[in-house]
Every structure is written in C-alpha cells, then in structure tokens.
PDB file of C-alpha atoms in Angstrom:
ATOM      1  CA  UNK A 164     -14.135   8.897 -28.869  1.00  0.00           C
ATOM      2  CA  UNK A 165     -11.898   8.487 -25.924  1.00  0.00           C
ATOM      3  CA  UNK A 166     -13.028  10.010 -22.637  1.00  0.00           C
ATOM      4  CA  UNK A 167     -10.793  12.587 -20.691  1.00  0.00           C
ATOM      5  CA  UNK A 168     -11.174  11.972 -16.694  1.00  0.00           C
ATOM      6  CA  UNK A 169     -10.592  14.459 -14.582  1.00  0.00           C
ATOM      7  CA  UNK A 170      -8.331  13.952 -11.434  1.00  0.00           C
ATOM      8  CA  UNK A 171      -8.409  17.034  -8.956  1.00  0.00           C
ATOM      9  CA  UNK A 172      -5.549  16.644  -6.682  1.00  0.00           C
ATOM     10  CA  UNK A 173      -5.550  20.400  -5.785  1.00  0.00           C
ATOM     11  CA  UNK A 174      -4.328  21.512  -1.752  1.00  0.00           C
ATOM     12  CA  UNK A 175      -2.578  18.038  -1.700  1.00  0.00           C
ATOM     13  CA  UNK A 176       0.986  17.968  -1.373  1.00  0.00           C
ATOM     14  CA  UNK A 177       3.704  15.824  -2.620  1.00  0.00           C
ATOM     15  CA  UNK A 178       3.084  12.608  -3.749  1.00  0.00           C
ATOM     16  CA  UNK A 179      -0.176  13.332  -3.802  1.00  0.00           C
ATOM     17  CA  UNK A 180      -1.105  14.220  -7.134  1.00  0.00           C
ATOM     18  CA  UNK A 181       1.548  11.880  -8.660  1.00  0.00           C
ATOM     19  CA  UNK A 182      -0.328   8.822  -6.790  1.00  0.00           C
ATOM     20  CA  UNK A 183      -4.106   9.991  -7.652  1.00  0.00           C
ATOM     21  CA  UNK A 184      -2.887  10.408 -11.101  1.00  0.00           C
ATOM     22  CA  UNK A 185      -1.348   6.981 -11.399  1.00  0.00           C
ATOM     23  CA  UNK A 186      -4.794   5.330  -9.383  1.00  0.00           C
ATOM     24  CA  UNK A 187      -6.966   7.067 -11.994  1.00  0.00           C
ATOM     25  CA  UNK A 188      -4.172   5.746 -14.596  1.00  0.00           C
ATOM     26  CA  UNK A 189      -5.043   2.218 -13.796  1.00  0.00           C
ATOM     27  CA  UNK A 190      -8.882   2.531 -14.194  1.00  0.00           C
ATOM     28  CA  UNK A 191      -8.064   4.187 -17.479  1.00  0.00           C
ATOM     29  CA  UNK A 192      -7.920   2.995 -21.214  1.00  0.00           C
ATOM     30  CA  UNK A 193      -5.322   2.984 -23.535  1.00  0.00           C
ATOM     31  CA  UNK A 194      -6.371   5.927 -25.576  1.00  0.00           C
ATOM     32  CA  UNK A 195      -7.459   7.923 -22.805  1.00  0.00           C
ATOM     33  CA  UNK A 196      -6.960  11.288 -21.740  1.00  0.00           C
ATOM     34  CA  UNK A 197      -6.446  12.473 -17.773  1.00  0.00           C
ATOM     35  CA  UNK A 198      -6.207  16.356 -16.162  1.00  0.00           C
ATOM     36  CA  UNK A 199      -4.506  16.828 -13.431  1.00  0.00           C
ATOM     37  CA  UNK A 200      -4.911  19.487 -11.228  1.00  0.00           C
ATOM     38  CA  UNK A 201      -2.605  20.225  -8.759  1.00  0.00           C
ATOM     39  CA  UNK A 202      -1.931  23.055  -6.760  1.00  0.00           C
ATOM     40  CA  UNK A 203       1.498  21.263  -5.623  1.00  0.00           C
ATOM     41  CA  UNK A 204       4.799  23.369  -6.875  1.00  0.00           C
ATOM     42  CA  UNK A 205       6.998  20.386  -6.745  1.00  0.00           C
ATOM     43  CA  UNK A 206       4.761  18.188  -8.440  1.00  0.00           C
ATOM     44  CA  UNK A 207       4.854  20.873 -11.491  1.00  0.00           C
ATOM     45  CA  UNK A 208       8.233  18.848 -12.286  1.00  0.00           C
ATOM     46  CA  UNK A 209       7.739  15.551 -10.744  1.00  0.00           C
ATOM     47  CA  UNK A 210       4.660  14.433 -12.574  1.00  0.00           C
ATOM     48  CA  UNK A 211       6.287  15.201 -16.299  1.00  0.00           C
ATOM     49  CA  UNK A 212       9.498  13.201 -15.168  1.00  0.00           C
ATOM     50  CA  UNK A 213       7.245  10.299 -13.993  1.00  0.00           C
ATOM     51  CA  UNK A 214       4.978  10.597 -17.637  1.00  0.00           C
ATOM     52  CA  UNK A 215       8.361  10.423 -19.864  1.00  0.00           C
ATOM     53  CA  UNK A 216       9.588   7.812 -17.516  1.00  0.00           C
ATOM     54  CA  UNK A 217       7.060   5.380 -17.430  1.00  0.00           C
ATOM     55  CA  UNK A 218       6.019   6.209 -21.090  1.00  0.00           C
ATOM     56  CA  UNK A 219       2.832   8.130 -21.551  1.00  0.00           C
ATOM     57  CA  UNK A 220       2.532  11.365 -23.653  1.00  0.00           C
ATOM     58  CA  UNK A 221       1.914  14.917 -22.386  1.00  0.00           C
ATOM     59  CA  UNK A 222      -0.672  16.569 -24.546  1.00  0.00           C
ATOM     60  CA  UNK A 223      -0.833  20.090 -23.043  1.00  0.00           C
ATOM     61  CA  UNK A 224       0.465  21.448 -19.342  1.00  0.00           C
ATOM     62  CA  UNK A 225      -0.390  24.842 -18.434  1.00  0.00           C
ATOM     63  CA  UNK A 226      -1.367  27.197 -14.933  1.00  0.00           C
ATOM     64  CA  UNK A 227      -4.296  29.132 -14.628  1.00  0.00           C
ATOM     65  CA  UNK A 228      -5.304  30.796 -11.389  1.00  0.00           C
ATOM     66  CA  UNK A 229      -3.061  29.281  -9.531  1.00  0.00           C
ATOM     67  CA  UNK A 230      -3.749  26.072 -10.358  1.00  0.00           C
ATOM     68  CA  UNK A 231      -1.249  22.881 -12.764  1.00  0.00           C
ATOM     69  CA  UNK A 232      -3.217  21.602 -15.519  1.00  0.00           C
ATOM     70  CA  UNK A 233      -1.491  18.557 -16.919  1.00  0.00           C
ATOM     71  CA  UNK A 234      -2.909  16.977 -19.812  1.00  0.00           C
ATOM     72  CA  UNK A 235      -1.517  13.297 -20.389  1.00  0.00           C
ATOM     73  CA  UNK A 236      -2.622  10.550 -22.900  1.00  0.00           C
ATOM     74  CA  UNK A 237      -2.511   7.540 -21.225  1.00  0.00           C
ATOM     75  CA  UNK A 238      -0.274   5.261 -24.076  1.00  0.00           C
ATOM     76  CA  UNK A 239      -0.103   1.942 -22.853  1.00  0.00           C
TER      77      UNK A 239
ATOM     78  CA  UNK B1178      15.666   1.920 -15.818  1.00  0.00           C
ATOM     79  CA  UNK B1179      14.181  -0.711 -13.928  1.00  0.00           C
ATOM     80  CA  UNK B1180      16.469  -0.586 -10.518  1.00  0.00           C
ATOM     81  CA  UNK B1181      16.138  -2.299  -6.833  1.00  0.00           C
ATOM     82  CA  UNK B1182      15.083  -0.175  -4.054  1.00  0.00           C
ATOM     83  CA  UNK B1183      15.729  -1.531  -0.841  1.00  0.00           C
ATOM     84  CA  UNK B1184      13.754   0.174   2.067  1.00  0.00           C
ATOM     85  CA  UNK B1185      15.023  -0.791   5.816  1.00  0.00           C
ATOM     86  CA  UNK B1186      12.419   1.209   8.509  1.00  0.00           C
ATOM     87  CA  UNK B1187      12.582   1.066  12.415  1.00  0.00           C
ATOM     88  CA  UNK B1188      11.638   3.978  13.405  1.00  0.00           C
ATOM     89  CA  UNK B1189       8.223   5.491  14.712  1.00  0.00           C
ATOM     90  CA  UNK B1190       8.740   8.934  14.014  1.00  0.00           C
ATOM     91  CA  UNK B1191       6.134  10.389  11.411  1.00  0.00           C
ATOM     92  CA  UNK B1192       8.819  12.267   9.375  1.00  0.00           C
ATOM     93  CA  UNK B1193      10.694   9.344   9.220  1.00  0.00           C
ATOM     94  CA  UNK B1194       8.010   7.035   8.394  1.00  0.00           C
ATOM     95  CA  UNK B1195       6.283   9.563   5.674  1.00  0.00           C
ATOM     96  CA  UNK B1196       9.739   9.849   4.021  1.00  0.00           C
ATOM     97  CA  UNK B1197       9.816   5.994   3.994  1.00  0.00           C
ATOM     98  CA  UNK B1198       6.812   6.201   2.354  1.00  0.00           C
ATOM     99  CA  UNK B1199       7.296   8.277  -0.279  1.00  0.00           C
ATOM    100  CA  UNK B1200      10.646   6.676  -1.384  1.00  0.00           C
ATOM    101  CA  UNK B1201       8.663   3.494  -1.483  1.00  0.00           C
ATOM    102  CA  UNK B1202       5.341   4.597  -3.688  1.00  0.00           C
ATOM    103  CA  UNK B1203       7.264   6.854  -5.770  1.00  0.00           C
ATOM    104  CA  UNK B1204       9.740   4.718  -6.456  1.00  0.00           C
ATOM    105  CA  UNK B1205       7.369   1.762  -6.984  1.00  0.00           C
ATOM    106  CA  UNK B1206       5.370   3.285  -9.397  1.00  0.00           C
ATOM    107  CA  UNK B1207       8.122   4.366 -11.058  1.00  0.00           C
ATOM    108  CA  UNK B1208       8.865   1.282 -12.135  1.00  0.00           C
ATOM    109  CA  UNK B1209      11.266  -0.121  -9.611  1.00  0.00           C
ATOM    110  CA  UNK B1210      11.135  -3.160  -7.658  1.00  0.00           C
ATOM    111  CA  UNK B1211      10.827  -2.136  -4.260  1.00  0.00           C
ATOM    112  CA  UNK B1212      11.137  -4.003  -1.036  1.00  0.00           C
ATOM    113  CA  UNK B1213      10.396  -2.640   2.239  1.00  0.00           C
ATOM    114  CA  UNK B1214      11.848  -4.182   5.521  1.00  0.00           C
ATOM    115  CA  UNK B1215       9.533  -3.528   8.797  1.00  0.00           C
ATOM    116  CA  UNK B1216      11.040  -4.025  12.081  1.00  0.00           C
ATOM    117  CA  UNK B1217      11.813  -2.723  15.372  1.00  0.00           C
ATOM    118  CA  UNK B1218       9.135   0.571  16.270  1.00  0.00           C
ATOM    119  CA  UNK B1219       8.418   0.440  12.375  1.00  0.00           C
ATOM    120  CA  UNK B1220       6.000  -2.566  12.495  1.00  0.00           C
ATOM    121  CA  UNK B1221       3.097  -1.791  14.969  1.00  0.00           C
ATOM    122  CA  UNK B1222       1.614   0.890  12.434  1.00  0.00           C
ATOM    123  CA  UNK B1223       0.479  -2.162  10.149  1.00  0.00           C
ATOM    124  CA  UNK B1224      -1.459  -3.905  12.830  1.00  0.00           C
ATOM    125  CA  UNK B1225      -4.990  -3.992  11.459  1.00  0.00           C
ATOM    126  CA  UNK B1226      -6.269  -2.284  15.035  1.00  0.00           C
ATOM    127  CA  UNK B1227      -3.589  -0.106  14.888  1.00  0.00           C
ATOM    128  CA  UNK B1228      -4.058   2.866  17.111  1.00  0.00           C
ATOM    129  CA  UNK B1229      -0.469   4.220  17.481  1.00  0.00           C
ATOM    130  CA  UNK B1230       0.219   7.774  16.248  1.00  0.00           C
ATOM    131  CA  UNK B1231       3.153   8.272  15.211  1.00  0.00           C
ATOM    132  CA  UNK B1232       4.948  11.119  17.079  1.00  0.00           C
ATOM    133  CA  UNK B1233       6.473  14.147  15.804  1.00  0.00           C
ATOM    134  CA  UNK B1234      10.075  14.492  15.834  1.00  0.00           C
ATOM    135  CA  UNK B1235      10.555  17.955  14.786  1.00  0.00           C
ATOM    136  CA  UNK B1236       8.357  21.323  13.230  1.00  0.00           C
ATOM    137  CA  UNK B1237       8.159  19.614   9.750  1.00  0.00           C
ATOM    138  CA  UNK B1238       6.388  17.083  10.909  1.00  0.00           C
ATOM    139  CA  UNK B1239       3.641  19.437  12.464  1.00  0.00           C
ATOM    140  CA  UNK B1240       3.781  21.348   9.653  1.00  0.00           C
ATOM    141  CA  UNK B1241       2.661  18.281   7.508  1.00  0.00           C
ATOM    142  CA  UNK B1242      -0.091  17.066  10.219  1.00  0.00           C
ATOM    143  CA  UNK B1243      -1.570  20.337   9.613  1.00  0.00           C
ATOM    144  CA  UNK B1244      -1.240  20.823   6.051  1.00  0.00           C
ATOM    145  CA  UNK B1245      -2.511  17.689   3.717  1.00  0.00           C
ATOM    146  CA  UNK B1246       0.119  15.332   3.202  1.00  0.00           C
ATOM    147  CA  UNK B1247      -0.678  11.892   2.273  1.00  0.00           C
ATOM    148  CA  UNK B1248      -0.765   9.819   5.275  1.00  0.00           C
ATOM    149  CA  UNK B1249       1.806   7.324   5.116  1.00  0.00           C
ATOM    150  CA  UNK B1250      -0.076   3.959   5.524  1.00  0.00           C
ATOM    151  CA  UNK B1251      -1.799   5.256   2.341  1.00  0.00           C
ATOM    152  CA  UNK B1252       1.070   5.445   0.398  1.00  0.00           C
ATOM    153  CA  UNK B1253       2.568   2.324   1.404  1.00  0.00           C
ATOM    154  CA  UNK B1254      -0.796   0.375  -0.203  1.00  0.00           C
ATOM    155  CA  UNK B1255      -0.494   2.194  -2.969  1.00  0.00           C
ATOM    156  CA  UNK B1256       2.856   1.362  -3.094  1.00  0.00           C
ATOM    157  CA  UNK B1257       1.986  -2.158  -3.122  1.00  0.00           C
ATOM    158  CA  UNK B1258      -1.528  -1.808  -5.030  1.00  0.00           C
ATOM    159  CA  UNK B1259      -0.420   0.614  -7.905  1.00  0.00           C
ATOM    160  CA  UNK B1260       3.655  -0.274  -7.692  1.00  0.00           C
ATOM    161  CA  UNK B1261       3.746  -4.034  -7.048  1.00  0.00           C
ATOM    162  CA  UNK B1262       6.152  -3.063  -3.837  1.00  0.00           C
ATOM    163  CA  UNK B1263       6.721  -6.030  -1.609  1.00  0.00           C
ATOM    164  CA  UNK B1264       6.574  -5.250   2.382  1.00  0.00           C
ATOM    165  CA  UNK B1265       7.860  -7.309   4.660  1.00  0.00           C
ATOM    166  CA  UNK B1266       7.732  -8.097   8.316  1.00  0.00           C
ATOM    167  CA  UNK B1267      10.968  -8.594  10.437  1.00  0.00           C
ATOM    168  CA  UNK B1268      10.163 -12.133  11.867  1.00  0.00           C
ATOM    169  CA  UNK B1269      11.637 -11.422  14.720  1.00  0.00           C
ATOM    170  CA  UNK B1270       9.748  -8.175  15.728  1.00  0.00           C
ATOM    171  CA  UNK B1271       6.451 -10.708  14.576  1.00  0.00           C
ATOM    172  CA  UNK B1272       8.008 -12.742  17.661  1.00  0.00           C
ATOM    173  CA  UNK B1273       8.565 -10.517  19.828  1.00  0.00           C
ATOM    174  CA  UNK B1274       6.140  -8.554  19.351  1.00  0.00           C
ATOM    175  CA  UNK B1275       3.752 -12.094  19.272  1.00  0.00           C
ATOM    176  CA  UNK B1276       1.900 -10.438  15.827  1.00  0.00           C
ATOM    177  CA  UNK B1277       0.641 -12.708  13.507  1.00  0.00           C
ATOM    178  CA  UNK B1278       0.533 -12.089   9.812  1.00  0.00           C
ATOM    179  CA  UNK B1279      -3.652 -12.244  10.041  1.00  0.00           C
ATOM    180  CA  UNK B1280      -3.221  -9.070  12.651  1.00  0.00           C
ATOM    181  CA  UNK B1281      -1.442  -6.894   9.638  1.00  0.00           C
ATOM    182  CA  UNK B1282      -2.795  -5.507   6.894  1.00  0.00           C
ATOM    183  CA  UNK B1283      -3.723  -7.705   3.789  1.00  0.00           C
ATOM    184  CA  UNK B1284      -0.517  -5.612   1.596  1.00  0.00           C
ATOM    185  CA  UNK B1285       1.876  -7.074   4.103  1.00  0.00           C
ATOM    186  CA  UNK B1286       3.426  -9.591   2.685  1.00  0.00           C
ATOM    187  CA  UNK B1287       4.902 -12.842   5.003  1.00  0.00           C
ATOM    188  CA  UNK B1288       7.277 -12.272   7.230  1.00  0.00           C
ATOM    189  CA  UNK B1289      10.939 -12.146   6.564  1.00  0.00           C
ATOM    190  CA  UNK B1290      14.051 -12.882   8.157  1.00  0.00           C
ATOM    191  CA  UNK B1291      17.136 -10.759   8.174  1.00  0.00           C
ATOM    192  CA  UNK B1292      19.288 -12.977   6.728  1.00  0.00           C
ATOM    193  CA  UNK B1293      17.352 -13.307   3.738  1.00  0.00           C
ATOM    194  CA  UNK B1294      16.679  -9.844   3.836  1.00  0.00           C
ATOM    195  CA  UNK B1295      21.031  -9.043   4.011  1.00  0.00           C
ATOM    196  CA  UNK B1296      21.177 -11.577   1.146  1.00  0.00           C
ATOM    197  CA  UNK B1297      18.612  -9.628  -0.737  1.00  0.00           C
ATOM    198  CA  UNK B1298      20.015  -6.843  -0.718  1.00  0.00           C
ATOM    199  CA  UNK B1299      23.399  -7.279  -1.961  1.00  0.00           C
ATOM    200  CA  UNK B1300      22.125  -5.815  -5.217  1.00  0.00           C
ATOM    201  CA  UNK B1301      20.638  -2.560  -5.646  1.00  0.00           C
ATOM    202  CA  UNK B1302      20.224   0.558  -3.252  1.00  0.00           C
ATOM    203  CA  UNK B1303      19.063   0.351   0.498  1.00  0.00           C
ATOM    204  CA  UNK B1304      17.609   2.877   2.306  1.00  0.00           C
ATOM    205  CA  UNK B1305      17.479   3.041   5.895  1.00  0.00           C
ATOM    206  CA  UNK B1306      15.086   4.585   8.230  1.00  0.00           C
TER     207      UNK B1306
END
C-alpha cells in the first residue's frame, strides 16, 4: 500500500507550491501519492503543466473552501 | 523538451533578482539545463555572511516583501538541489570584489569567465537581468 504525503503549500505564492511539491517529489516513491494544497491562483495551472511535462499522473484536482487540492501519482 | 536556459544577473534589485529566480528553479525543474551567470551587484547576495538586502525598486516588490513569496536565495538552491542548475560566479567580480569561492554558498559552482560564458551561450535562450 503506497502512502499519500501531504504537502500544504497554502498562503504561499508562486513558485511556491510548484517547488514544495517537487522537494516532497524527491523524498517520494515511485508509486506514491502527494496533495497539494495551495491557495495560489496561478499555480491552479502551473502545477498540471509541470505534472504532464515532467511525466507524472494527476489522479484527482479539485477546490474546496478556497483551497487547490491536487492529487498526483508520482510515476517515475 | 529538454532546452538551454541561459540566465545573465547584475542587478541588486529584489524584483529583479526574484524574477531571476524563478526563471531559474522553474525552469530547472522543468527539466532544462540551466545556467546562471552572477556578476556585477548580482554576486554579493551569495556570500555565506551575506547581509545585503536587496532593495526595492518599485510597489511590487513591497507588495511581495509583505506577502509570502519565496525568497530568492531559496529558490536558487533549489534550483540547483531539485533542478541540477549550474550557478556561476563572474571571475572577475570574484576579483574585484576579492571573494573567494569558500566565502559563497556550497550551490555556487566555480567561477566562470565571460568568455566561456559568451561561448556557452551560443546555443539556447539567455536571459538577462
């Protein structure tokens, strides 16, 4: 069972949560899941288009209260 | 694809300088091979007892001193830690300056000269700051 890691990047801006993602990224396993939360509007497209880039999957990405909740499987 | 990003920065100004940043972590962990160029007012912010603040230039840049921005000596290690970026010192602002490499910070790589630096560059896209 593969662990899913939180990474709470909320009331940072730009390229915050994109960099705390890809440190938590590194730590991770292949297999694993990470959340992101952001509060960061720009990062709402910026962190997909770095996922698809580099080559990792998007499970789920939704906003509740305010808040980006991107759900990314970490591929390789 | 896999591109070179060129980054050229003499300037002190923190707008300047976080911008700098940004195209340098972002595009480093984005795949690219950056390499980052410090010279002129650019370099002193590396120093390992650095004490300079960078000033503001305009309201943007007090805008992001109040608000939480990454500060942009943090994103230029994690360019280098998470992105494999390359930054190098201007030998000749190490000279003038009289900076060793032991007095910047371990992600600083050794120091460069322009002419290797003009020669590097002939491929791929420079930015200048």
């Amino acid at each position: 069972m593969s662990d899913r890691i939180l990474v709470d990047a909320k009331n940072t801006f730009c390229p915050g949560p994109l960099m705390e993602l890809i440190s938590n990224m590194k730590m991770a396993d292949v297999g694993d899941e990470l959340e992101l939360l952001s509060t960061d509007e720009g990062s709402a497209a910026d962190v997909p288009e770095w996922i698809n880039k580099v080559g990792h999957e998007i499970i789920e990405s939704f906003k509740e209260d305010e808040v980006l909740h991107i759900i990314v499987k970490k591929i390789k | 694809m896999s591109e070179k990003i060129n980054v050229m920065i003499t300037t002190e100004n923190m707008e300047q300088m976080q911008m700098a940043a940004m195209i340098a972590s972002v595009g480093a962990v984005s795949g690219n091979d950056v390499s980052v160029f410090l010279s002129m007012n650019a370099l002193k912010f590396f120093l390992k007892d650095n004490n300079h603040k960078a000033p503001v230039a305009g309201d943007m840049g007090k805008t992001m001193l109040e608000k939480k921005v990454p500060p942009f000596l943090e994103l230029f290690q994690q360019a280098v830690e998470l992105g494999d970026a390359k930054i190098y010192p201007c030998s000749m602002a190490m000279d003038m300056l009289e900076i060793k490499s032991d007095d910047l910070f371990d992600y600083v790589g050794d120091p460069m000269g322009l002419t290797k630096f003009i020669s590097d560059v002939k491929q791929g896209q420079v930015w200048s700051f």
